[in-house]
Coordinates of C-alpha atoms and ligand atoms in Angstrom, one line a residue:
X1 CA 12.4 25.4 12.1
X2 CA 12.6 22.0 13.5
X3 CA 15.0 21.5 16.5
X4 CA 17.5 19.3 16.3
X5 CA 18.9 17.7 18.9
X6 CA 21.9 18.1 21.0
X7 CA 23.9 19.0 17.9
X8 CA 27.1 17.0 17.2
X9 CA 29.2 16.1 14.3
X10 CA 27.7 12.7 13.4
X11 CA 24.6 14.5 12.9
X12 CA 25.5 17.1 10.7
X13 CA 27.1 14.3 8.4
X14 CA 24.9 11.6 8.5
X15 CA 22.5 12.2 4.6
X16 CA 19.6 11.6 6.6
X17 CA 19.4 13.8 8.7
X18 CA 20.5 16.9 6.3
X19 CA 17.7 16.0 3.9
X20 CA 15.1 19.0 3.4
X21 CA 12.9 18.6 6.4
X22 CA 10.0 20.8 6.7
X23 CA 7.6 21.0 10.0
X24 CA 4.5 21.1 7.6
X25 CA 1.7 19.1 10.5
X26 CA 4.1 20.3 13.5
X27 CA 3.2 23.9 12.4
X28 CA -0.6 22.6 12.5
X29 CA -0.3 23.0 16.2
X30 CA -0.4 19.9 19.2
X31 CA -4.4 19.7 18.7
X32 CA -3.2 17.1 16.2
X33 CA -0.6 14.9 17.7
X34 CA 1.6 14.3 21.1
X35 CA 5.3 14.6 21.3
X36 CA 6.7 11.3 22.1
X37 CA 10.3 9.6 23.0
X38 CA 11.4 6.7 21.2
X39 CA 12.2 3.5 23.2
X40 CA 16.0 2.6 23.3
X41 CA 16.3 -0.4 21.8
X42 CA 19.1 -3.0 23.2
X43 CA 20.2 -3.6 19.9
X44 CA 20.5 -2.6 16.1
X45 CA 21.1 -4.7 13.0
X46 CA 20.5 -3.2 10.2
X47 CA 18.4 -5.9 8.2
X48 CA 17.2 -3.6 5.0
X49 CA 17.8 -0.6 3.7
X50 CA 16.2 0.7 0.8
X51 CA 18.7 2.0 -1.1
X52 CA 15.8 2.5 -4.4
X53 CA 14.4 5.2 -2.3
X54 CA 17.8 6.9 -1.2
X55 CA 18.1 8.2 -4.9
X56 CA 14.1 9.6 -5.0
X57 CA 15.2 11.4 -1.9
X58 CA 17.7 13.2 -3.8
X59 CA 21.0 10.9 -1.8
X60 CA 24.1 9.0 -3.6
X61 CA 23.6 5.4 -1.5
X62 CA 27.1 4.9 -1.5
X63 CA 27.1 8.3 0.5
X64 CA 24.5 7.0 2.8
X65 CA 26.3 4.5 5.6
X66 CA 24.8 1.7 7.5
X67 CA 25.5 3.6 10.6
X68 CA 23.8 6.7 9.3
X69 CA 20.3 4.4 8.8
X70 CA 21.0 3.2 12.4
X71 CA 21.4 6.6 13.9
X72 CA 18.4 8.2 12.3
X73 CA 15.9 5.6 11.6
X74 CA 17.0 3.0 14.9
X75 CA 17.8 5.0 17.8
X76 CA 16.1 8.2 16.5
X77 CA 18.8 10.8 17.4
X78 CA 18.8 13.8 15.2
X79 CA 15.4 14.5 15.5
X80 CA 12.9 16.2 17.5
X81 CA 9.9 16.3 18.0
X82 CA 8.4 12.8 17.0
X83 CA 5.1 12.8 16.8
X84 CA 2.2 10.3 17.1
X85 CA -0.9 11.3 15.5
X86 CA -4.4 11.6 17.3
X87 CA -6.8 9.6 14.8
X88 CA -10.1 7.5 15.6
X89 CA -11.8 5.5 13.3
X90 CA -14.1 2.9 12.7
X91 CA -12.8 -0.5 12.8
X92 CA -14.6 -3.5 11.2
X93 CA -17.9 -1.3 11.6
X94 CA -17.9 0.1 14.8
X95 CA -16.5 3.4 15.9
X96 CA -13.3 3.4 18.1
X97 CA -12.2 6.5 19.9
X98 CA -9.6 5.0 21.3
X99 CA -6.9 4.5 18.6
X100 CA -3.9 6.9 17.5
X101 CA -0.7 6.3 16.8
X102 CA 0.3 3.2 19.5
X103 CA 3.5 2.2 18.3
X104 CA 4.6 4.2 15.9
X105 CA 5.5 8.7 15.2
X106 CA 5.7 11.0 12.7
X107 CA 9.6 11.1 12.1
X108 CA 10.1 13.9 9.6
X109 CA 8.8 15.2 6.8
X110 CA 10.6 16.0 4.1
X111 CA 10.7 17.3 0.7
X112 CA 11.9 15.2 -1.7
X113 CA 13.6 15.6 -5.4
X114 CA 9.9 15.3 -7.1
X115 CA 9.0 18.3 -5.3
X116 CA 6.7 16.1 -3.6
X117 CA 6.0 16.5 1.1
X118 CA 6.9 13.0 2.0
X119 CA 6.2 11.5 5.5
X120 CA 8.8 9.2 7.6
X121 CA 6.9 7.2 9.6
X122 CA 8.0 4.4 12.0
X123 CA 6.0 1.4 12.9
X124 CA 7.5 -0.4 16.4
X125 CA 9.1 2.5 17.4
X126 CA 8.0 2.3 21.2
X127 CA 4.9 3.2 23.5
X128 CA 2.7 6.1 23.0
X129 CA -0.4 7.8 24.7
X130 CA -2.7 5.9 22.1
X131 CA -0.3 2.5 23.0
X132 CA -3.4 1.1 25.4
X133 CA -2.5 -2.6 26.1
X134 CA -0.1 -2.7 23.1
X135 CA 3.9 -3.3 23.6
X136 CA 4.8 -0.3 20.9
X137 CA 6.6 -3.1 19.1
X138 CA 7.0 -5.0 15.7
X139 CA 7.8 -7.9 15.2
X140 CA 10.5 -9.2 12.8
X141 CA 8.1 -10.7 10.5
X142 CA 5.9 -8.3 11.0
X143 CA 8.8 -6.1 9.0
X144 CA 9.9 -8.3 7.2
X145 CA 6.1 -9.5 5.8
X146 CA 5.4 -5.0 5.4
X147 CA 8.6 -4.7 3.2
X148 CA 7.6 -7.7 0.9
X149 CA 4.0 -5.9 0.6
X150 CA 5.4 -2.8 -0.4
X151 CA 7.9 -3.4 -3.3
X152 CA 5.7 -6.2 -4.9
X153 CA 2.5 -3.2 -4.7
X154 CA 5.2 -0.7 -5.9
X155 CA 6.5 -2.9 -8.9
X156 CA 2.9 -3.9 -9.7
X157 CA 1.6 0.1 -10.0
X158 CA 0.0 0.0 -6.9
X159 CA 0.0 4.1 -5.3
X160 CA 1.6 2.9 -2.2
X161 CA 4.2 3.4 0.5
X162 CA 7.2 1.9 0.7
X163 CA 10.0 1.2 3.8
X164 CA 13.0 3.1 4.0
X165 CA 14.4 1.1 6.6
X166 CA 14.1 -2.2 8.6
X167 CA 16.1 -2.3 11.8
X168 CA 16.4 -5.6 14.1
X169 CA 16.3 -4.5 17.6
X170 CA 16.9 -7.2 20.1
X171 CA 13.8 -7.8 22.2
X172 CA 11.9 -11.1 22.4
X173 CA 7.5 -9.9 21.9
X174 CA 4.5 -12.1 22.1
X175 CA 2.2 -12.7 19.9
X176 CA -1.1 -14.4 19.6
X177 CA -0.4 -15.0 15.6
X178 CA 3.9 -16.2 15.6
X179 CA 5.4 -18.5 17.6
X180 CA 6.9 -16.5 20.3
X181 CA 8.9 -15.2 21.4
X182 CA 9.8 -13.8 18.6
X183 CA 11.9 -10.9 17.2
X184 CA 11.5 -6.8 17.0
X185 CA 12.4 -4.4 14.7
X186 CA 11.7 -1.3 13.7
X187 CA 10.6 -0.2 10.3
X188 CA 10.5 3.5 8.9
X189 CA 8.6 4.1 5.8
X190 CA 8.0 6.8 3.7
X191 CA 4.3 7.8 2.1
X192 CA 2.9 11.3 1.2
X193 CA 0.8 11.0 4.1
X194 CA 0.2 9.4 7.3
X195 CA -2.9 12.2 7.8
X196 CA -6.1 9.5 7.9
X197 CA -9.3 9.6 7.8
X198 CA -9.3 8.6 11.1
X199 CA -8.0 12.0 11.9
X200 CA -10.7 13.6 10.4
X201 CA -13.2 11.6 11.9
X202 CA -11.4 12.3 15.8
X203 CA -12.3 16.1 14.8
X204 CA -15.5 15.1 14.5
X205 CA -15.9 13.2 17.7
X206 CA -14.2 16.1 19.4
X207 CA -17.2 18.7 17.5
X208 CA -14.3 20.7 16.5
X209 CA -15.0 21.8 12.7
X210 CA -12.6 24.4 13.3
X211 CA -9.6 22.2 13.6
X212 CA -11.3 19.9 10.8
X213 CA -11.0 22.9 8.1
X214 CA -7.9 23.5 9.3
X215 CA -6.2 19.9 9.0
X216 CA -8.4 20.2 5.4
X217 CA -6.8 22.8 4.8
X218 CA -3.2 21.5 5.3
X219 CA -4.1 18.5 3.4
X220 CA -5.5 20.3 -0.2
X221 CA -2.3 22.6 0.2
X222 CA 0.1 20.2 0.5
X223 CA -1.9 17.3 -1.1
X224 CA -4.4 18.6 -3.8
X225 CA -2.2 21.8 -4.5
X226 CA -4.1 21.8 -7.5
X227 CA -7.3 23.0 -6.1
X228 CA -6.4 25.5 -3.8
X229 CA -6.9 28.3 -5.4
X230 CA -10.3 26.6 -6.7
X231 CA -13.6 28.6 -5.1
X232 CA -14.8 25.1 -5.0
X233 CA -11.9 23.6 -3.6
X234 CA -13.8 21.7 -0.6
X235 CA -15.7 19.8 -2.8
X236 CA -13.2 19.2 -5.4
X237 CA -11.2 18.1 -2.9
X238 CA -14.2 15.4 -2.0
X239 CA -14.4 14.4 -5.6
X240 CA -10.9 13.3 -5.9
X241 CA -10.4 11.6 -3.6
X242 CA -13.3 9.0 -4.2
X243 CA -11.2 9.4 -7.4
X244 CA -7.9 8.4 -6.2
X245 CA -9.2 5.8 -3.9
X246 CA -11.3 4.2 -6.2
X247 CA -8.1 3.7 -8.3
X248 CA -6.4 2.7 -5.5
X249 CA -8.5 -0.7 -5.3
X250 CA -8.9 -1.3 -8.3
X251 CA -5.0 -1.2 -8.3
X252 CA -5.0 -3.7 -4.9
X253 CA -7.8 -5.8 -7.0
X254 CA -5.6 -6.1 -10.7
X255 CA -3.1 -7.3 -8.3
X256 CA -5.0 -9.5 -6.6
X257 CA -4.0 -8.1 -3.5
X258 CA -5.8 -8.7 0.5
X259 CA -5.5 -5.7 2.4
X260 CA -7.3 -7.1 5.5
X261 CA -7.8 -4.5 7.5
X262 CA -10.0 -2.2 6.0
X263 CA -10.3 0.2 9.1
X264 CA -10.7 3.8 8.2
X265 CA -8.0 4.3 10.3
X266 CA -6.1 2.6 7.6
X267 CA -7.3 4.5 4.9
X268 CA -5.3 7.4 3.6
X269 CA -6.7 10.8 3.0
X270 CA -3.9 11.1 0.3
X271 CA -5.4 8.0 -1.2
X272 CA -2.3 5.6 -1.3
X273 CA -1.9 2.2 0.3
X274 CA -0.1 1.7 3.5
X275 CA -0.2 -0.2 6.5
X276 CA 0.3 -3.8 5.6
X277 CA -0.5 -6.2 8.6
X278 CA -2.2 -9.8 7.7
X279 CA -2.4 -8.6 4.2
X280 CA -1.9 -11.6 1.7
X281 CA -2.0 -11.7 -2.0
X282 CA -4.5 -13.9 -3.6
X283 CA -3.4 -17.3 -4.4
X284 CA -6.6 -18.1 -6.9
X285 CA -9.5 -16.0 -8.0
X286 CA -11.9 -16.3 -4.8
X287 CA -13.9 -13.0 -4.0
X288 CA -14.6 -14.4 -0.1
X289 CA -10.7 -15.2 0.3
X290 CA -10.2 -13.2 3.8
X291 CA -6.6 -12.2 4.6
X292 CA -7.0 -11.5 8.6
X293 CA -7.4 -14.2 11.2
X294 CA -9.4 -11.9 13.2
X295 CA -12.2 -11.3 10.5
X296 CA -14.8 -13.9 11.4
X297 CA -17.5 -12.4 9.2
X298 CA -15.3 -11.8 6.2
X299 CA -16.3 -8.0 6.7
X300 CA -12.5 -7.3 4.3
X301 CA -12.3 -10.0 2.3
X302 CA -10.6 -9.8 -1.2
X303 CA -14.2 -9.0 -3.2
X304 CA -15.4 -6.7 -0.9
X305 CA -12.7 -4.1 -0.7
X306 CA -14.0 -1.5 -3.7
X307 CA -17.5 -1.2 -1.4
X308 CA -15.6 -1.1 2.1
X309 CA -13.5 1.9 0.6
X310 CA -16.7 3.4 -0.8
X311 CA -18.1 2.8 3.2
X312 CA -15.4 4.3 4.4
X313 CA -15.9 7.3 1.6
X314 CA -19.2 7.8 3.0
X315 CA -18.5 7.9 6.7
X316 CA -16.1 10.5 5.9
X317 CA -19.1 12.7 4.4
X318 CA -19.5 12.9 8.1
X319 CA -17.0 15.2 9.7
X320 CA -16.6 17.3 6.0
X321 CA -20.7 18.3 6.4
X322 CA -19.4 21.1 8.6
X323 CA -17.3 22.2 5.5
X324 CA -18.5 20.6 2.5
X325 CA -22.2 20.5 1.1
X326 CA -23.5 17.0 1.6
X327 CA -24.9 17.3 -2.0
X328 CA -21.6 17.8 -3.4
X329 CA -20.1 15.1 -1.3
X330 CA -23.3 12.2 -2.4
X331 CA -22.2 13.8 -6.1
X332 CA -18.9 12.8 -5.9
X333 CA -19.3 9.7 -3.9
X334 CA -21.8 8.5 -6.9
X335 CA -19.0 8.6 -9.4
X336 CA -17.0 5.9 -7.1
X337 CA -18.0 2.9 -9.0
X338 CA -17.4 4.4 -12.5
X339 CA -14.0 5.2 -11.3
X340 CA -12.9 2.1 -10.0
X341 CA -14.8 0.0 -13.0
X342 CA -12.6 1.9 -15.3
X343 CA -9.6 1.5 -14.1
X344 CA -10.0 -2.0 -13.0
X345 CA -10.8 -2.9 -16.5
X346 CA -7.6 -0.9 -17.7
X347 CA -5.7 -2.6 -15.4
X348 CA -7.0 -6.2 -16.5
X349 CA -6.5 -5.6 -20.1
X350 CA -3.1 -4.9 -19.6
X351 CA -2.2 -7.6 -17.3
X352 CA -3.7 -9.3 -20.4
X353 CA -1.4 -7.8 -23.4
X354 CA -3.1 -4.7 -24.2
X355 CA -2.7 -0.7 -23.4
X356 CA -5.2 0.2 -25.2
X357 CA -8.4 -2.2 -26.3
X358 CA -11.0 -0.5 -28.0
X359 CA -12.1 -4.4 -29.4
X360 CA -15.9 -4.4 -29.1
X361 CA -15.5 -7.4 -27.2
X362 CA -12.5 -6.5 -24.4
X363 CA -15.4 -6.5 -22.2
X364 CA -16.1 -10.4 -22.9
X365 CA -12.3 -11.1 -22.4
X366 CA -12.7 -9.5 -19.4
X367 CA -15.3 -11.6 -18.1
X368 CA -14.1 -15.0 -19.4
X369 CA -10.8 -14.2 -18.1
X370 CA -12.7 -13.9 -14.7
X371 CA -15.1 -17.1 -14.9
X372 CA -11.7 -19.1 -15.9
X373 CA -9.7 -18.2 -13.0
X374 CA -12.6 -18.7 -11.0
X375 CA -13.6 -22.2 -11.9
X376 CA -9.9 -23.4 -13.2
X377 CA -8.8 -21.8 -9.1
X378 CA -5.4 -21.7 -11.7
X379 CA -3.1 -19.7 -9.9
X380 CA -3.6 -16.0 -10.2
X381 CA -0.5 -14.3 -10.7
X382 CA 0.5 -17.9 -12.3
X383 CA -1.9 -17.3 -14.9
X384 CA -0.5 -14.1 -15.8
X385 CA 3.2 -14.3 -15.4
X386 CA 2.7 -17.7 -17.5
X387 CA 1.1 -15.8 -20.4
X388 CA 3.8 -13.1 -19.9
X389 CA 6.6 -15.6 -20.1
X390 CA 5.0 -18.3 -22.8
X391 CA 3.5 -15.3 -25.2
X392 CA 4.4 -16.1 -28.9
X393 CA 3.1 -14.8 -32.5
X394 CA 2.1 -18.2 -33.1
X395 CA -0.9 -17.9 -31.1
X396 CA -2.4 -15.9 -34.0
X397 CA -2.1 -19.1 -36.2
X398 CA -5.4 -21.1 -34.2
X399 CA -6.7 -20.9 -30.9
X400 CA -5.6 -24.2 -29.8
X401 CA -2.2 -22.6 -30.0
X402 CA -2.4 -19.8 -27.1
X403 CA -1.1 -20.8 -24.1
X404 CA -0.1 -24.1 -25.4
X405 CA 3.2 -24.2 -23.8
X406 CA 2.4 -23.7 -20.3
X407 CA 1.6 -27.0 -18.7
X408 CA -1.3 -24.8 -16.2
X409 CA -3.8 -24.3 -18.1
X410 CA -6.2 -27.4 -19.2
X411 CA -6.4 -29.4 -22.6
X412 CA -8.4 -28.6 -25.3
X413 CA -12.2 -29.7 -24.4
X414 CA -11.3 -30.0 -20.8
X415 CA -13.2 -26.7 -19.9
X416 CA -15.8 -24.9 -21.9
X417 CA -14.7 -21.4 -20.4
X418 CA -11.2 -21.6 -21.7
X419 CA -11.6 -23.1 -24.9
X420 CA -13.8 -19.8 -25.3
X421 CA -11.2 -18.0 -24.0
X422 CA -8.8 -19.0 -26.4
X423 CA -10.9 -18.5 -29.2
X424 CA -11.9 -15.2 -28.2
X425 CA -7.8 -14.1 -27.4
X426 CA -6.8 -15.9 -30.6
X427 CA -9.6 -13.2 -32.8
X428 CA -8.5 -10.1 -30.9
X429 CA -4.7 -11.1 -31.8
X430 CA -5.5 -11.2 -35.2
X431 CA -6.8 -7.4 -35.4
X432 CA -3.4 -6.6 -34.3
X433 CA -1.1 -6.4 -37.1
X434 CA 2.3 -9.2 -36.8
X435 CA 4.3 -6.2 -35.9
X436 CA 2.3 -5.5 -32.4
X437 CA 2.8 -8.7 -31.4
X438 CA 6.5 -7.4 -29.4
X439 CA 4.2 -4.6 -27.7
X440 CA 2.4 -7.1 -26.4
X441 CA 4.7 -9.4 -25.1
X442 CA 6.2 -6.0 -23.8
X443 CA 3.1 -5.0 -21.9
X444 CA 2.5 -8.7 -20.5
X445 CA 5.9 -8.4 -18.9
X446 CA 5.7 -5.2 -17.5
X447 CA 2.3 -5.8 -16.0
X448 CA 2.6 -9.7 -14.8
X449 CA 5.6 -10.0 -12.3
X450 CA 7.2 -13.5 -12.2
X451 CA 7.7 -12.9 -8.6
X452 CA 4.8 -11.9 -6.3
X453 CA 5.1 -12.8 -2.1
X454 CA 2.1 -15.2 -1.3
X455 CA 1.9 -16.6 1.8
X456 CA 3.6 -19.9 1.5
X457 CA 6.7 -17.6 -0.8
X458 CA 7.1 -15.4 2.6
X459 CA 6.9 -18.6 4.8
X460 CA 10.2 -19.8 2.7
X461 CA 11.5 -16.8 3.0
X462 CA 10.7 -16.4 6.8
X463 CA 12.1 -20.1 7.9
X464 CA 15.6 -19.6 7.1
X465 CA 15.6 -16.0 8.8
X466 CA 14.0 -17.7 11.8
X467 CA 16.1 -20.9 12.0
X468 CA 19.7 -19.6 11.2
X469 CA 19.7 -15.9 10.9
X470 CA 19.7 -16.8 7.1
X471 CA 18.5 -14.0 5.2
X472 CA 19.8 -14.7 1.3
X473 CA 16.1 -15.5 0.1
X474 CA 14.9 -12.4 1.6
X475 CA 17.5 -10.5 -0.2
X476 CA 17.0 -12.3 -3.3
X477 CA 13.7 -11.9 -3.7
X478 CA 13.4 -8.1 -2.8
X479 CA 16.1 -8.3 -5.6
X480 CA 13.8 -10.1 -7.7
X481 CA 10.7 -7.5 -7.5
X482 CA 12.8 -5.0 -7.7
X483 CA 14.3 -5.2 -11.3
X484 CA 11.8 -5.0 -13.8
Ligands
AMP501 P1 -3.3 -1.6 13.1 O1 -4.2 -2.8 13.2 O2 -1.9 -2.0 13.0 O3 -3.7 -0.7 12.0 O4 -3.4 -0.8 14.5 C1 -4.6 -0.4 15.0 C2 -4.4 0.4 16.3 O5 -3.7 -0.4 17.3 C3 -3.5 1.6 16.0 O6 -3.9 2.6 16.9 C4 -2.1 1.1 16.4 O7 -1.2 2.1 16.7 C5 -2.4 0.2 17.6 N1 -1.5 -0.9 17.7 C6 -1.3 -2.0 17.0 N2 -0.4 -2.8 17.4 C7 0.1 -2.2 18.5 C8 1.1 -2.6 19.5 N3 1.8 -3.7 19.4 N4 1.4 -1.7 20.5 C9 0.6 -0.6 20.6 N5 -0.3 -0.2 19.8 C10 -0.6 -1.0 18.7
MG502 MG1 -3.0 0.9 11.2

C-alpha cells in the first residue's frame, strides 16, 4: 500500500487524494526511479483546473474544491513517495545518459472509472537527482502554452495527455526563450504512462536485460493487457506499438501539429503524445516548418516526424534484442509506414467530409488537397474550419460553387490546382445521394475545429496574462476547444 503522509483530516476529505491509487511502478522496485521531495513553493494560485477530467476520474467537480487542487497537486501533501524516473535517451541523434526526470515526479497512479492505470505526473515540481544545471521549474507560459497543446490534441483525436492542474507558484525563473524574469507554476497531468523509451534504453546502457524484461513486463500487463497471456507476447507487444505510434503521427500530422522535440525520451512506450515544449501547430502546409529554436538542422521539423518516430522505433530494437527476436522486431517495424499511411489518409478524408471514401479517386483528393495548401500557403486549419463552417448542398450544383463563400480561397482561373480541386470535390459530392449531404457537414465539423492555438493565438492569449494578470482569453478559449 502506498504511505500516506502524516495523516490528518484535510487529507482524508480532499477527492484527490481518496481516488484509487495503486503503487503499480513503486512495486517495480528503486532500480527504476529515486524518491524525491517537492520544492515548497512561496505561493499558490490556482490558475486551471481541469474540471473535464475530474468526471473521467470518477469525481463530482463541484465536490472537488480549489483548495483540494492546491493541497494535492501544489504543495504535494498527501502523498508519498514521489518519484522521478531514471530514463536516458537519444536526443536530436546523440545518446544522452544523463537525463531522467529533472523537474518533474511520478505523483500517483491511479485507476480511473475506464478501468484504465493512469499516471499523475508533475512538470516544475522542484529539483531532482537528474535536475543537472536545470532550476526544476516551469514557467507560467511554459504551463500555460502545455495546457493549450493538450485540449486542442484532445479535441482534434490526437491519443494524448492532458493537464489536470496548473498552479501559479510565485518565483521569478530565467529563461533564454521569455523575457525574464518570468513566472512558475506547476502543472500536473495525467497520461497512461510516463514509462519512455528512454527508460528502456537506460536498461540498456546499464546491461541489465533483467530489469529490461521486467519494466517489459510491467508495461504489456498494465499497457497491452491484451497480449499477456499471448506465447508471443514480446513480439506482439513490438508490433503494436509501431502500430500505435504510427497512428499517433499521423494523428499530430492530420492536425498539423509540431511536436519539436522528437527525443526518445519524449516518446511514450504507451504510444500517446505528451510533453509539449516549443511545440507549435502549423500555420500553412510547409513540411520543413521547425517548431524549436534550438533545431538548427531541422532534425524535427513538421515533415519529418513519421520517420523520426520510425528512428526512434528502431533504436528501441536495441535494448528489446535481449528479449525479443530482432527478426520479429525488423517485421513489425516494416509495417510502420502502412500504418501511419492509412490512418493519415483516414484522417485527411475526414477533415475533408467523409468517414468513409471508397471513391476510386479519394486518393487524388488527397493529393490535390496537399499541392493546394502547399502552393496557396492558405491557412491550414483555415482551410478546413472554412469548409466546415461554409459547406452547403449547393456545391453539388457546379464546381465553381464549392467553397464559394469563403473569401480564402482564390477565384476561379486564379490557380490550376484548385480549380481541379473543385472539380474533383464537386464529382465525389454528386455520388453522394442529397440526403448525405447533413453527414458531411456533420463530419467537417467534428473533425475541423474553428479554434486551434497557433503561435500568434497563444501570444494574445499570453499578453494580457503577462501585462495585467488578465486571464479571460485563456479561459475563453480553453472554453472554446473544449465544446465541440
Ligand atoms: P525536455 O526537453 O523538457 O523533454 O527535457 C529534457 C531533459 O531535461 C529532461 O531530463 C528534463 O527533466 C530536463 N529538464 C528540462 N528542463 C529542466 C529544468 N528547468 N530543470 C531541470 N531539468 C530540466
Ligand atoms: Mg521531456
Amino acid at each position: 500500500m502506498t504511505l500516506a503522509e502524516t495523516p490528518n483530516h484535510d487529507n482524508f476529505s480532499n477527492p484527490l487524494l481518496t481516488l484509487n491509487y495503486k503503487p503499480a511502478l513503486e512495486s517495480l522496485g528503486d532500480d527504476y526511479y529515486d524518491e524525491v521531495a517537492a520544492e515548497e513553493f512561496p505561493q499558490h494560485i490556482l490558475r486551471w483546473r481541469n474540471d473535464a477530467l475530474l468526471s473521467h476520474l470518477g469525481l463530482n467537480a463541484q465536490a472537488v474544491t480549489d483548495e483540494h487542487f492546491i493541497t494535492a497537486f501544489g504543495k504535494f501533501q498527501g502523498r508519498k513517495p514521489l518519484l522521478a524516473l531514471r530514463y536516458h535517451g537519444y536526443q536530436f541523434g546523440t545518446y544522452n545518459p544523463h537525463l531522467g526526470d529533472g523537474r518533474g515526479f511520478l505523483y500517483g497512479q491511479v485507476r480511473a472509472s475506464d478501468g484504465e492505470l493512469y499516471d499523475f505526473g508533475t512538470k516544475g515540481s522542484g529539483r531532482t537527482p537528474y535536475s543537472r544545471g536545470g532550476d526544476g521549474m516551469l514557467t507560467l507560459k511554459g504551463g500555460v502554452r502545455e495546457v493549450l497543446a493538450a485540449e486542442a490534441l484532445y479535441r482534434m483525436g490526437v491519443r494524448t495527455s492532458r493537464c489536470l492542474s496548473m498552479i501559479e507558484t510565485g518565483l521569478s525563473l530565467w529563461r533564454g526563450d521569455e523575457p525574464s524574469p518570468t513566472r512558475s507554476s506547476v502543472m500536473v497531468r495525467m497520461s497512461n504512462s510516463h514509462i519512455r523509451f528512454g527508460n528502456f534504453e537506460r536498461l540498456h546502457y546499464l546491461q541489465r536485460p533483467d530489469l529490461t524484461k521486467k519494466l517489459l513486463d510491467h508495461v504489456i500487463e498494465y499497457y497491452y493487457l491484451h497480449l499477456v497471456t499471448e506465447k508471443d507476447k514480446y513480439a506482439l507487444f513490438y508490433a503494436e506499438l509501431v502500430k500505435r505510434v504510427g497512428k499517433l503521427v499521423a494523428q499530430w500530422m492530420a492536425a498539423g501539429f509540431c511536436h519539436g522535440v522528437l527525443n526518445t525520451d519524449n516518446m511514450a512506450i504507451t504510444g500517446e503524445s505528451f510533453d509539449y515544449g516549443p511545440y507549435a501547430f502549423i500555420s500553412t502546409y510547409d513540411p520543413y516548418f521547425t517548431a524549436a529554436y534550438f533545431d538548427y538542422y531541422g532534425r524535427y521539423c513538421y515533415g519529418h516526424q513519421p520517420s523520426i518516430c520510425q528512428w526512434n522505433l528502431e533504436m528501441l530494437q536495441e535494448p528489446f534484442k535481449a528479449i525479443i527476436d530482432p527478426t520479429d522486431m525488423a517485421a513489425g517495424l516494416a509495417n510502420f509506414n502502412d500504418y501511419y499511411g492509412a490512418e493519415y489518409r483516414c484522417l485527411m478524408l475526414k477533415k475533408l467530409g467523409f468517414v468513409k471514401l471508397s471513391h476510386p479517386e479519394a486518393d487524388e483528393l488527397l493529393e490535390l488537397t496537399i499541392a493546394f495548401l502547399k502552393e496557396s500557403q492558405v491557412g491550414y486549419h483555415l482551410f478546413f474550419s472554412e469548409m466546415a463552417r461554409t459547406f452547403s448542398a449547393k456545391w453539388r450544383d457546379e464546381p465553381a460553387c464549392v467553397l464559394n463563400s469563403s473569401d480564402i480561397v482564390p477565384t476561379a482561373d486564379k490557380s490550376a490546382i484548385f480549380d481541379n480541386w473543385c472539380i474533383l470535390y464537386h464529382k465525389i459530392l454528386n455520388d453522394f445521394a442529397v440526403d448525405q449531404m447533413n453527414t458531411i457537414a456533420q463530419t467537417l465539423a467534428d473533425h475541423n475545429p474553428k479554434t486551434v492555438p497557433l503561435r500568434p493565438v497563444i501570444e494574445s492569449i499570453w499578453k494580457p496574462i503577462a501585462e495585467e494578470d488578465n486571464w479571460q482569453s485563456f479561459v475563453e478559449i480553453i472554453d472554446q476547444i473544449q465544446s465541440k
